[in-house]
mmCIF file of C-alpha atoms in Angstrom:
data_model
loop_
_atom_site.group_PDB
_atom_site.id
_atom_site.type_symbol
_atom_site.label_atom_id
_atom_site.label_comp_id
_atom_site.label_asym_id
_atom_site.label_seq_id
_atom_site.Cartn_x
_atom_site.Cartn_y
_atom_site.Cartn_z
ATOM 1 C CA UNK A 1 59.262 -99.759 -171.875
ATOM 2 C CA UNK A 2 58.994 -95.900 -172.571
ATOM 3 C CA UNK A 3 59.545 -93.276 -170.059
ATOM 4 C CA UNK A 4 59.689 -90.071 -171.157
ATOM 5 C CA UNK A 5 56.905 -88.799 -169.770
ATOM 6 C CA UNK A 6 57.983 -89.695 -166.817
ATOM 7 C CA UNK A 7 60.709 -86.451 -167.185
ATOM 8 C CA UNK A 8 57.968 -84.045 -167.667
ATOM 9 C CA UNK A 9 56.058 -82.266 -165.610
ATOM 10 C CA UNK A 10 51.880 -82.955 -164.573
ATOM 11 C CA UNK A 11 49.972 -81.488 -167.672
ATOM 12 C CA UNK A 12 48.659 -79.307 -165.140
ATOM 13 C CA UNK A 13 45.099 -78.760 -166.728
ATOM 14 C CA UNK A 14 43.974 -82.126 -165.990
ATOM 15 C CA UNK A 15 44.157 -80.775 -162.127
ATOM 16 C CA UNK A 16 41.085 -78.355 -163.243
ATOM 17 C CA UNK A 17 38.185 -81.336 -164.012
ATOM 18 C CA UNK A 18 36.509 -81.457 -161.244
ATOM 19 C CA UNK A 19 36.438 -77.534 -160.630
ATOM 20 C CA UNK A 20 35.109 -77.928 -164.654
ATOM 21 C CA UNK A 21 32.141 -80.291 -163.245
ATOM 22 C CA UNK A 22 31.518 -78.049 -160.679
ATOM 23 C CA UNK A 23 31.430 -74.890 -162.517
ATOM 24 C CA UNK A 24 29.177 -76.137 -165.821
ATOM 25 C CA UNK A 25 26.730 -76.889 -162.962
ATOM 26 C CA UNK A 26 25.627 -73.525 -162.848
ATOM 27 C CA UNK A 27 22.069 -72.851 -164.132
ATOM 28 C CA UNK A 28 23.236 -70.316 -166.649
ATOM 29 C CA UNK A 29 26.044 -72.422 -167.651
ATOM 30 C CA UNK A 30 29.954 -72.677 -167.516
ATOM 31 C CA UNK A 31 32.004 -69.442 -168.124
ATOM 32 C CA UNK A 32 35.173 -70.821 -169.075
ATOM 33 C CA UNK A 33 38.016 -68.336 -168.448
ATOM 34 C CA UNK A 34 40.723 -70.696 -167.646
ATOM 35 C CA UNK A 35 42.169 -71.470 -171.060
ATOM 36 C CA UNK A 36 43.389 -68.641 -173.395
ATOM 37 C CA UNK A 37 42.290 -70.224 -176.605
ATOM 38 C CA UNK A 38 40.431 -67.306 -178.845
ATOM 39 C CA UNK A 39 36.801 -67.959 -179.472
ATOM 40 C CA UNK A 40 36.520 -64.804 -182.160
ATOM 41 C CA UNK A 41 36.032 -65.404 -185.899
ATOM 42 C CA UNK A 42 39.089 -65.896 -188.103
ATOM 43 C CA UNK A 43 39.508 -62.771 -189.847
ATOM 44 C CA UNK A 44 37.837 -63.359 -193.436
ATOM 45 C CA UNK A 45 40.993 -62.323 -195.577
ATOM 46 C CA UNK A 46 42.711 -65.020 -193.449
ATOM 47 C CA UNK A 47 39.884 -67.379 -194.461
ATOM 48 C CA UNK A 48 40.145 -66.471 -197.826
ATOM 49 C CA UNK A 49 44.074 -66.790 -198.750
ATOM 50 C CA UNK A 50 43.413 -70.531 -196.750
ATOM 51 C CA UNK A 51 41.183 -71.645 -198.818
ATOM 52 C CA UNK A 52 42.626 -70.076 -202.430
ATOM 53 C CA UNK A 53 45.977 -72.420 -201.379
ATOM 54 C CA UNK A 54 43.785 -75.686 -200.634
ATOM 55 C CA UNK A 55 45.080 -76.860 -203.482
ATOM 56 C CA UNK A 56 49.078 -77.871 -202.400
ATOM 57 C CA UNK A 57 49.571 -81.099 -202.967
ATOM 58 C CA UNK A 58 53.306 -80.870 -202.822
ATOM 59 C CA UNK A 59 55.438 -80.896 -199.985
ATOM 60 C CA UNK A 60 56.271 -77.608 -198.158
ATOM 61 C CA UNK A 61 59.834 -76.672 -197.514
ATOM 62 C CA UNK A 62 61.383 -76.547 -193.885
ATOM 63 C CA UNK A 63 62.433 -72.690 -194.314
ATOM 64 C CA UNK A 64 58.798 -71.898 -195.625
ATOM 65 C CA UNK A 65 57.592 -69.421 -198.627
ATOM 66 C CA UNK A 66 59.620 -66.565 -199.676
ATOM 67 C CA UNK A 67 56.336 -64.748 -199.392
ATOM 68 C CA UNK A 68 55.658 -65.545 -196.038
ATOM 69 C CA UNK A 69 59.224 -64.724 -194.879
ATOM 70 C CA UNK A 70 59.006 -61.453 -196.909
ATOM 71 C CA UNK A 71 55.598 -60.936 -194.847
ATOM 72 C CA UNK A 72 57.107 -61.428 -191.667
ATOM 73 C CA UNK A 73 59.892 -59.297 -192.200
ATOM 74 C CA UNK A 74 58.277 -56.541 -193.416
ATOM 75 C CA UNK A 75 55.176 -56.770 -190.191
ATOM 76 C CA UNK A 76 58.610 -56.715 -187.868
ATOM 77 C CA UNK A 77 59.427 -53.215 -189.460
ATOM 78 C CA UNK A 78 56.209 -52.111 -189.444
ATOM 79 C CA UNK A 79 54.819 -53.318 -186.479
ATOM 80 C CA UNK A 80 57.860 -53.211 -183.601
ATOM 81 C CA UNK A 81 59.964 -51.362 -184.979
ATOM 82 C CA UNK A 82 63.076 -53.881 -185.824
ATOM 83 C CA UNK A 83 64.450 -53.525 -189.376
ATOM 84 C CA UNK A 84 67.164 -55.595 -190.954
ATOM 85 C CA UNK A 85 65.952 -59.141 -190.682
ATOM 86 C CA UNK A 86 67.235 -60.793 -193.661
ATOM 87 C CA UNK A 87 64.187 -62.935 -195.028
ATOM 88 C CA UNK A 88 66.443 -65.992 -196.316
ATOM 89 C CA UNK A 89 68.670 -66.551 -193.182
ATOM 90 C CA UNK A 90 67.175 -64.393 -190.512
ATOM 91 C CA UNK A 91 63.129 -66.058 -190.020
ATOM 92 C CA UNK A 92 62.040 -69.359 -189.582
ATOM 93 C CA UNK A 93 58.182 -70.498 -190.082
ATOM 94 C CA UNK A 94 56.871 -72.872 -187.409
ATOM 95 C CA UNK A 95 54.285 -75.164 -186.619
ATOM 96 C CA UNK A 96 53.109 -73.107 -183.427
ATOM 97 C CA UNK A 97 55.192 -71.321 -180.739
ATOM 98 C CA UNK A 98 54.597 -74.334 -178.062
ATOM 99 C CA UNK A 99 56.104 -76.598 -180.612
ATOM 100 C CA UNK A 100 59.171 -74.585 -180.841
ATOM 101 C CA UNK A 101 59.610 -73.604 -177.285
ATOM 102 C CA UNK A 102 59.255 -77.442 -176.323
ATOM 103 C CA UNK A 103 61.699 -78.789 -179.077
ATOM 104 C CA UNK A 104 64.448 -75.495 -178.858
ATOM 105 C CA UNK A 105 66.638 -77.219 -176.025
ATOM 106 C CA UNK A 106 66.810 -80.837 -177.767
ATOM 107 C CA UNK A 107 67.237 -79.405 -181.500
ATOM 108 C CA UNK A 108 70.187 -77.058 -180.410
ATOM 109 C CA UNK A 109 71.856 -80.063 -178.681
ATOM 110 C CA UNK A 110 71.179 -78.793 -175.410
ATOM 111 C CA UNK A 111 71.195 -81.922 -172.820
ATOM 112 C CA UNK A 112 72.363 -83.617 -169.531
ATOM 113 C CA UNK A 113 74.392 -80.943 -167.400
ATOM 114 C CA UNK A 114 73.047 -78.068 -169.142
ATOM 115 C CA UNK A 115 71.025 -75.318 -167.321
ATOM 116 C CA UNK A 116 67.712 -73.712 -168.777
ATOM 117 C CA UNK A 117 66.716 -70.708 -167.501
ATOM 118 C CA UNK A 118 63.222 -69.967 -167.107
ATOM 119 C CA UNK A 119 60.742 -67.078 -165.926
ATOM 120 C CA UNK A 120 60.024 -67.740 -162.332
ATOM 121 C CA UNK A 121 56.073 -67.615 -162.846
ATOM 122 C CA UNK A 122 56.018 -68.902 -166.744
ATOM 123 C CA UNK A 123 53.988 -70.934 -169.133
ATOM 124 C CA UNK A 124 54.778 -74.834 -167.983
ATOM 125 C CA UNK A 125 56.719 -75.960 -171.500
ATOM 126 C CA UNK A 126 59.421 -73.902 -170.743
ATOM 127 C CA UNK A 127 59.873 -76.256 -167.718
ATOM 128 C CA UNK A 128 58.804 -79.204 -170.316
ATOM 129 C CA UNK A 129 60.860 -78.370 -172.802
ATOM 130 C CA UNK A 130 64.152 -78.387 -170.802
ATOM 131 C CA UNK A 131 63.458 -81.929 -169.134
ATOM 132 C CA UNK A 132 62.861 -83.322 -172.522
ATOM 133 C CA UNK A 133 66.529 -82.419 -173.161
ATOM 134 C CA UNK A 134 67.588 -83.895 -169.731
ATOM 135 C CA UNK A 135 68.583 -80.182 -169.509
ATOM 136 C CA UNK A 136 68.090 -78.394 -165.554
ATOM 137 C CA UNK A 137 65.956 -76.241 -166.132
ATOM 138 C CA UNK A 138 66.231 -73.280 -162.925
ATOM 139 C CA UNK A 139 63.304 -70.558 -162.283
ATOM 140 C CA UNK A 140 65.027 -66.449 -162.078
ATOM 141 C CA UNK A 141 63.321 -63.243 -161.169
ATOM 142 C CA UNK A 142 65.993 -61.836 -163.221
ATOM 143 C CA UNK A 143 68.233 -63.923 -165.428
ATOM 144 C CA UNK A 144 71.298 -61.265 -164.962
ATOM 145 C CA UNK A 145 71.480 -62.160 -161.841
ATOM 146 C CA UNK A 146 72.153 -65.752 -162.080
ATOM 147 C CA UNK A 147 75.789 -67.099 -161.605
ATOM 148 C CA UNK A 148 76.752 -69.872 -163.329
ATOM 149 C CA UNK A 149 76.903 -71.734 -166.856
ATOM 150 C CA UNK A 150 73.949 -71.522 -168.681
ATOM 151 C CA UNK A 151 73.161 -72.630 -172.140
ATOM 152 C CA UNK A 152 69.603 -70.545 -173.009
ATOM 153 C CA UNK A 153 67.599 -68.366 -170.819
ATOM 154 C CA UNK A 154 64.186 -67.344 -171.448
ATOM 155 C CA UNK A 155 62.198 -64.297 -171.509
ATOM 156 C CA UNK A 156 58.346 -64.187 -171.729
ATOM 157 C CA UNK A 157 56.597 -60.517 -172.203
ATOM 158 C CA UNK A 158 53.490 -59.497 -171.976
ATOM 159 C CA UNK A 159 54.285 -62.487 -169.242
ATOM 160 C CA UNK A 160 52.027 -65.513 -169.445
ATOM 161 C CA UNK A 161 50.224 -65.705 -167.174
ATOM 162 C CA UNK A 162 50.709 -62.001 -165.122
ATOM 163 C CA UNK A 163 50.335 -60.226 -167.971
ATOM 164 C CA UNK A 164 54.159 -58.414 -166.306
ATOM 165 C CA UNK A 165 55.912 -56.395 -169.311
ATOM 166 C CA UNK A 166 59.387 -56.007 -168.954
ATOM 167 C CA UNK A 167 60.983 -52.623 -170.017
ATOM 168 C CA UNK A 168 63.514 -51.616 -172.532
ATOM 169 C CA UNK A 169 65.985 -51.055 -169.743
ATOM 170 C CA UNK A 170 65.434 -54.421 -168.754
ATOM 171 C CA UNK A 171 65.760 -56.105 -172.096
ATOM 172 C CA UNK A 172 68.710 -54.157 -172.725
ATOM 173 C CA UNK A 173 70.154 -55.676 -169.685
ATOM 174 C CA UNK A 174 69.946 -59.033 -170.275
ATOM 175 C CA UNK A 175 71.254 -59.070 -173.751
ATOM 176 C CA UNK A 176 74.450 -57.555 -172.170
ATOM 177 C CA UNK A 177 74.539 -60.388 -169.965
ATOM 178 C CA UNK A 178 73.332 -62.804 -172.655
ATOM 179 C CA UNK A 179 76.436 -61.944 -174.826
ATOM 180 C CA UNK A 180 78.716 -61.671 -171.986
ATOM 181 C CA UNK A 181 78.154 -65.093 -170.916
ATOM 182 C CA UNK A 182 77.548 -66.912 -174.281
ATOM 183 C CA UNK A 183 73.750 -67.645 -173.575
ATOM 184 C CA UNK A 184 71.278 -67.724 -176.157
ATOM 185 C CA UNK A 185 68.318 -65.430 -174.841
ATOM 186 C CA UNK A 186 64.857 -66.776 -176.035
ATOM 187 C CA UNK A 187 62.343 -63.803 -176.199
ATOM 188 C CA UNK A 188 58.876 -65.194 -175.962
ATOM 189 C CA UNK A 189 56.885 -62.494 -177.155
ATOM 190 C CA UNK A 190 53.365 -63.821 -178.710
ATOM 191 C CA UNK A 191 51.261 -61.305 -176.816
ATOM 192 C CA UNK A 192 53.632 -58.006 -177.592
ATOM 193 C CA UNK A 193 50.371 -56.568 -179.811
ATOM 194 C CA UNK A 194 48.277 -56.587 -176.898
ATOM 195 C CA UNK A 195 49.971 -53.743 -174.000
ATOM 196 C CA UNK A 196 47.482 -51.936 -172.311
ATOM 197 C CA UNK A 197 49.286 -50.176 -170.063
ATOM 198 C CA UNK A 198 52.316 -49.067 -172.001
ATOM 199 C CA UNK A 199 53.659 -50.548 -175.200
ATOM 200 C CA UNK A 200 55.561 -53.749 -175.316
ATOM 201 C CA UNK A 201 59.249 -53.926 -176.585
ATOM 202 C CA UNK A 202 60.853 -56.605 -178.198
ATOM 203 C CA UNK A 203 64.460 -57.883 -177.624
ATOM 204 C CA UNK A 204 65.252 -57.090 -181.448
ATOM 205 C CA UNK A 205 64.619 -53.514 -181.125
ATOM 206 C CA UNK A 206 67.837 -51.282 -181.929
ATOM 207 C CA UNK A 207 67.761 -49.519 -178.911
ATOM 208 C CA UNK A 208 67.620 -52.822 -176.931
ATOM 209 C CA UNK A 209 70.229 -55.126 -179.199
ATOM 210 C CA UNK A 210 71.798 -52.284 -180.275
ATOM 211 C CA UNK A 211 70.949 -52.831 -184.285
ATOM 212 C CA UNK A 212 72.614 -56.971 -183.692
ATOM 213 C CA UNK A 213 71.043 -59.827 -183.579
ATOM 214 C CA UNK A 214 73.723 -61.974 -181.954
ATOM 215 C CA UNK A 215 72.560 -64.329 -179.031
ATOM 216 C CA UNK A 216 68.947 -63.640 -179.394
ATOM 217 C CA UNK A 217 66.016 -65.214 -180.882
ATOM 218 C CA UNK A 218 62.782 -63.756 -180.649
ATOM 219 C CA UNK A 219 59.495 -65.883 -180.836
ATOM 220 C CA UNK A 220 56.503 -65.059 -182.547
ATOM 221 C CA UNK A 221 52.708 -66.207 -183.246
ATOM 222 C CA UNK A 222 49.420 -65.450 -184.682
ATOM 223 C CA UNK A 223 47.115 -67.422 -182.190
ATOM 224 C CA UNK A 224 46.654 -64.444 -180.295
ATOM 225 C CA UNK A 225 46.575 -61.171 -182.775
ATOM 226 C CA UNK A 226 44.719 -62.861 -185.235
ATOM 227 C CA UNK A 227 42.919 -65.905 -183.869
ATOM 228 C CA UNK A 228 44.885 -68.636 -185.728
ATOM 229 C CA UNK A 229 45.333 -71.122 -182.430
ATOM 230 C CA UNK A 230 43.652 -73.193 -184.285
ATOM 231 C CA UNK A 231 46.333 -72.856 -188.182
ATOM 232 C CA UNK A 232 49.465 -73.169 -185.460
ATOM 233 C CA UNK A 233 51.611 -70.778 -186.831
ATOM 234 C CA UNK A 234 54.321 -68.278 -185.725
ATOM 235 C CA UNK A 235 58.040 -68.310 -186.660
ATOM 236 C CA UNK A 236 61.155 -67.617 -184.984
ATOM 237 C CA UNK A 237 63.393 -64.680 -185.886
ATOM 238 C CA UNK A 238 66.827 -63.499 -184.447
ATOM 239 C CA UNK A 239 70.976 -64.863 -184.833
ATOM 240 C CA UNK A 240 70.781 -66.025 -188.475
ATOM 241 C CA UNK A 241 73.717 -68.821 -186.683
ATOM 242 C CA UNK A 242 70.993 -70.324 -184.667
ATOM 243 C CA UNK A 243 68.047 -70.140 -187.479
ATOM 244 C CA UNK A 244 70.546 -71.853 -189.504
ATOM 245 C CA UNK A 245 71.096 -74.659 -187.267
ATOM 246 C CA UNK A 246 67.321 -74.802 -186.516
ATOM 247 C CA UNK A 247 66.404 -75.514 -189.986
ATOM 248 C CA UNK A 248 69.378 -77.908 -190.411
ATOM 249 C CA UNK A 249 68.211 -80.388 -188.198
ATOM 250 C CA UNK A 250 64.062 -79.371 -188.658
ATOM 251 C CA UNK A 251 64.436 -80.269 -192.219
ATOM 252 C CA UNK A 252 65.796 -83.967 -191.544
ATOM 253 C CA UNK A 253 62.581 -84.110 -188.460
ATOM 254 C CA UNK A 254 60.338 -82.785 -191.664
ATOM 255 C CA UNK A 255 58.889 -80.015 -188.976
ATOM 256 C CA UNK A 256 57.171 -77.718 -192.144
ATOM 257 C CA UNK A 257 54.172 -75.369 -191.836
ATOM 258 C CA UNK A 258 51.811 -76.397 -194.441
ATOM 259 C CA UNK A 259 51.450 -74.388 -197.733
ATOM 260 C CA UNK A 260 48.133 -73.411 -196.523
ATOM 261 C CA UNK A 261 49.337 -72.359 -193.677
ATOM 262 C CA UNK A 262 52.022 -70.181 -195.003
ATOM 263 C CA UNK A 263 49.505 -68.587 -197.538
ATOM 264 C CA UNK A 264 47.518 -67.604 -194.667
ATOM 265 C CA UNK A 265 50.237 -66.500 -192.396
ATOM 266 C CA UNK A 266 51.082 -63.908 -195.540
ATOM 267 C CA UNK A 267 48.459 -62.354 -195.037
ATOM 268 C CA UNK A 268 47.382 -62.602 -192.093
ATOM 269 C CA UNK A 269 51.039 -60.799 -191.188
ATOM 270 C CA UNK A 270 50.306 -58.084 -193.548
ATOM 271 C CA UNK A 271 46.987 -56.682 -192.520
ATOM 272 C CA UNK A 272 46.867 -54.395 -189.238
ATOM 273 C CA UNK A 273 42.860 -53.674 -189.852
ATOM 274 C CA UNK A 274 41.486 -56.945 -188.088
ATOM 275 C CA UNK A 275 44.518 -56.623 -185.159
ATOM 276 C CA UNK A 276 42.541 -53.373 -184.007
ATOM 277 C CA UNK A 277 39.309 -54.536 -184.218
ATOM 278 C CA UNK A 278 40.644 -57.668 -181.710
ATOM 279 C CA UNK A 279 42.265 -55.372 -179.476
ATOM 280 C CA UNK A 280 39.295 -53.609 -178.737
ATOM 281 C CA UNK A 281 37.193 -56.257 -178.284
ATOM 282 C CA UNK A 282 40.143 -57.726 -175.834
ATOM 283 C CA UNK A 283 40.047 -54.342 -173.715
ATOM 284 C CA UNK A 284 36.565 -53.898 -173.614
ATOM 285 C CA UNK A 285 36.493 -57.576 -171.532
ATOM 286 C CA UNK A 286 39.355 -56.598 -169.613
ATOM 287 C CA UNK A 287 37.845 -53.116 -168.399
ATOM 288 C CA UNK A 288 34.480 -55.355 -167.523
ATOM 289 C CA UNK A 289 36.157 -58.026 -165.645
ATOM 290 C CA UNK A 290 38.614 -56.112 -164.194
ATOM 291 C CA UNK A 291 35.710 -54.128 -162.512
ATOM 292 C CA UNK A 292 33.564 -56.564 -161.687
ATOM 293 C CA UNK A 293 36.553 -58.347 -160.176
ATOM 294 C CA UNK A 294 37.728 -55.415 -157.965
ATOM 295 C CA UNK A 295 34.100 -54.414 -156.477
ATOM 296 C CA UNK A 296 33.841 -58.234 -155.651
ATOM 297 C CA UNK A 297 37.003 -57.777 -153.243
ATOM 298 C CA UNK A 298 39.664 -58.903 -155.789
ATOM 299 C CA UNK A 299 42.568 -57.070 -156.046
ATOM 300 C CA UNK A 300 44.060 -57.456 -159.773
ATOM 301 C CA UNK A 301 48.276 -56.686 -159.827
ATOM 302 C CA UNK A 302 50.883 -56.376 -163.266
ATOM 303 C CA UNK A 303 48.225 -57.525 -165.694
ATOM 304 C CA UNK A 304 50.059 -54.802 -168.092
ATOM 305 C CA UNK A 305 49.373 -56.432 -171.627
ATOM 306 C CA UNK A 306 48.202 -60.271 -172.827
ATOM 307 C CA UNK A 307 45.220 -62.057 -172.405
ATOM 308 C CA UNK A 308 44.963 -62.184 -168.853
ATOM 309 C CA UNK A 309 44.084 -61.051 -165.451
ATOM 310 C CA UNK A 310 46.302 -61.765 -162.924
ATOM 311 C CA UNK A 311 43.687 -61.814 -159.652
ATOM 312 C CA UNK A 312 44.099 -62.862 -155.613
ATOM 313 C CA UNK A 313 41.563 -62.839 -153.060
ATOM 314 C CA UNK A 314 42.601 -62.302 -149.227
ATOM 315 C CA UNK A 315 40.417 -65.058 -148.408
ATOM 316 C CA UNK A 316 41.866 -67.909 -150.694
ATOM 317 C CA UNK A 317 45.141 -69.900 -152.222
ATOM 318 C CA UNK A 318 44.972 -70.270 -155.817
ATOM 319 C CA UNK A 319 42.822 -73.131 -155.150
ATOM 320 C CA UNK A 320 40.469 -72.048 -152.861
ATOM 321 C CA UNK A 321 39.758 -69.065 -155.139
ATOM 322 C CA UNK A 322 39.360 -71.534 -158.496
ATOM 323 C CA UNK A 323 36.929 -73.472 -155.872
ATOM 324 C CA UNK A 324 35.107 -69.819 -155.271
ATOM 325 C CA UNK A 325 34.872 -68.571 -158.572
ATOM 326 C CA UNK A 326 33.379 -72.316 -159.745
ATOM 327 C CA UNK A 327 30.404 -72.001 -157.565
ATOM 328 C CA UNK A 328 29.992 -69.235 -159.475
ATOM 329 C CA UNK A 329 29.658 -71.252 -162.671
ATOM 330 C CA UNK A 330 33.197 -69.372 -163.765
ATOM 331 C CA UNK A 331 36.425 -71.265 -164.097
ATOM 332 C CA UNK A 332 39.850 -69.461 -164.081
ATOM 333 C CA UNK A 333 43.251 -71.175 -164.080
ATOM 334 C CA UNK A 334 45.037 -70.978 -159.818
ATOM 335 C CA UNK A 335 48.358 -69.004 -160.032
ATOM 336 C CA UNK A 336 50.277 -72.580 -159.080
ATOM 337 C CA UNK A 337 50.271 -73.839 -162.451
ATOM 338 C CA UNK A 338 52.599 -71.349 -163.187
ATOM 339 C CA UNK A 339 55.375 -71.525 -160.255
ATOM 340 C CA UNK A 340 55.371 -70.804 -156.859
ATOM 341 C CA UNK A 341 55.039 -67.011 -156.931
ATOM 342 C CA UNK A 342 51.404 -67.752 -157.897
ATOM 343 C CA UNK A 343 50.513 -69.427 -154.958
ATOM 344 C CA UNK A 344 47.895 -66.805 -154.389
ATOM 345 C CA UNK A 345 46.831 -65.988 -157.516
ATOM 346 C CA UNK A 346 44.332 -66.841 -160.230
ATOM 347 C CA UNK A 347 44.560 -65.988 -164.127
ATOM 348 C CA UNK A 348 41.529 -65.041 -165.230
ATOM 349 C CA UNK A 349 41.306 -65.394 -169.383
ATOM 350 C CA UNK A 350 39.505 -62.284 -171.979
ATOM 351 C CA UNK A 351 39.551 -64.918 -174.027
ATOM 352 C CA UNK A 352 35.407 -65.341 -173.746
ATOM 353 C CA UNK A 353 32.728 -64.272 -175.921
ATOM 354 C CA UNK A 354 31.216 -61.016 -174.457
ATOM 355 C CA UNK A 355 27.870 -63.207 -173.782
ATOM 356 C CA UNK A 356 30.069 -65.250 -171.368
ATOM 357 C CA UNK A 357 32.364 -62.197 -170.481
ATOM 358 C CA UNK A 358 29.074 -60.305 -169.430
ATOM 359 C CA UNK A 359 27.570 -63.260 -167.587
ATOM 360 C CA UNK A 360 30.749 -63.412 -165.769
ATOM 361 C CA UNK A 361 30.179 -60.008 -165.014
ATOM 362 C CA UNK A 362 26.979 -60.493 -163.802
ATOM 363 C CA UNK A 363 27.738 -63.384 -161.547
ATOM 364 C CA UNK A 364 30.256 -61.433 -159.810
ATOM 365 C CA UNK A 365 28.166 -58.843 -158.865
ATOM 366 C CA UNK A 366 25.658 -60.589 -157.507
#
């Protein structure tokens, strides 16, 4: 009767059970690495503004608090450098970036005969989100170098799941070709407070969109830099043309972060103190793992910024080293979840507590 699930992709985690079985066999127990869901505390001033708005018994508007919009604004300047958002046509609260990434396509009216560019080793929903729409959705090294009609393209960095950032230069590049073409260019950039290796830029910077906004949207959340997976909330920011059509049609789907929510994403946007506190924790793990890992005959490649280690054995296919790595009692997610370039490849998650992180350690060494 109802098929359209049928359109999507395998939810590809499902593919990890038995690996799962395997690995909370060990003795010590599971060290779950294969999901990068935070397991710190939410930061108490977070906790706090939650629970002074608990009482909201009113409906929340579509575009979200003036307060919250003002916050985001004013953590874009402060943060990455990109002034000039306009906090009443320019930002859009949302319920999670996943939810926005899936539903972009079929709320902009993109559909049947329309093409979808996506990363060629990305985040499945991209792919999801673009078959929901009956939209093609094509994986691109390099979206400027794609010929033919395309309706929106999307960039992802720090890359999910490499951990790849792409440069200014880059950037700069495809919003040339983004405007020369008429293509709305998606920015996915969730992790771009976690670089290690050199500072991530975002596609609103001046010296990338030269000081406009047209053609671009830029995706944000607070999952990552503050532990919020768990609230779903981020916003979108970018071509107040687009925002305005966005919260046309996601005020008749009723698609509102809760007043809570927005009360928490206020502050949570203005305070830098627990962000640094995260970060270190976050490259503490990685310098660990990342050790352990190489002495263990595993060489780790890109893995620039984000959550992630982006790992390949010469001995083993993604598969074959998930299958390794669980009879060590430590699951990672194979490279093939994420396109064919990861073939090889496993993504090993920071996102465990250092007791696990350590125990990972340990295992690997042994």
């Amino acid at each position: 009767m109802f098929s359209t699930s049928s359109r999507l992709p395998d939810f590809p985690w499902d593919k990890l059970a038995p690996f799962k079985q395997k690995a909370a066999a060990h003795p010590d127990g599971i060290v779950d690495l294969s999901i990068g869901s935070p397991v710190d505390p939410v930061p108490d001033v977070i906790k706090q503004a939650l629970a002074d708005a608990a009482d909201a018994p009113a409906y929340p508007t579509t575009i979200g608090t003036s307060t919250a919009r003002q916050a985001v604004v004013d953590w874009l300047a402060r943060r990455i450098d990109v002034p000039g958002v306009d906090p009443q046509t320019g930002v859009l609260p949302v319920i999670g970036t996943k939810e926005l990434i899936m539903l972009l396509p079929t709320l902009l009216g993109v559909g049947a005969g329309d093409t979808v560019l996506i990363p060629d080793l990305a985040y499945p929903t991209y792919e999801a989100g673009a078959a929901l729409a009956r939209a093609t959705s094509v994986p691109v090294a390099d979206v400027t170098q794609y010929d033919g009609p395309v309706r929106v393209a999307y960039l992802n960095s720090p890359r999910n799941p490499s951990g790849q950032i792409t440069s200014a230069a880059e950037l700069r590049a495809a919003v040339e070709w983004a405007r020369a073409n008429d293509v709305l260019l998606v920015s996915d950039e969730c992790y771009i407070e976690f670089g290690w290796d050199e500072r991530p830029v975002t596609v609103l910077h001046p010296d990338v969109c030269g000081g406009s906004f047209d053609n671009l949207l830029a995706v944000h959340s607070l999952s990552k830099r503050s532990n919020l997976a768990g609230y779903r909330a981020g916003f979108v920011a970018g071509d107040e043309r687009v925002v305005a059509e966005l919260l046309a049609v996601r005020k008749h789907a009723g698609l509102m972060v809760p007043s809570p929510i927005q009360a928490a994403m206020a502050v949570a946007f203005g305070d830098d103190a627990h962000v640094e506190v995260q970060r270190e924790r976050y490259i503490r793990r990685r310098a660990v793992l990342r050790d352990a890992l190489t002495d263990a005959g595993w060489r780790i490649t890109l893995s620039e910024g984000g959550l992630y280690l982006w790992a390949e054995h010469p001995s083993y296919d993604a598969y074959g080293s998930v299958a390794e790595l669980a009879d060590r009692g430590i699951l990672v997610a194979p490279g093939a979840f994420y396109g064919t370039a990861g073939e090889r490849h496993v993504r090993v998650a920071l996102t465990g507590t250092d007791e696990r992180v350590d125990a990972a350690v340990k295992r690997l060494q042994e």
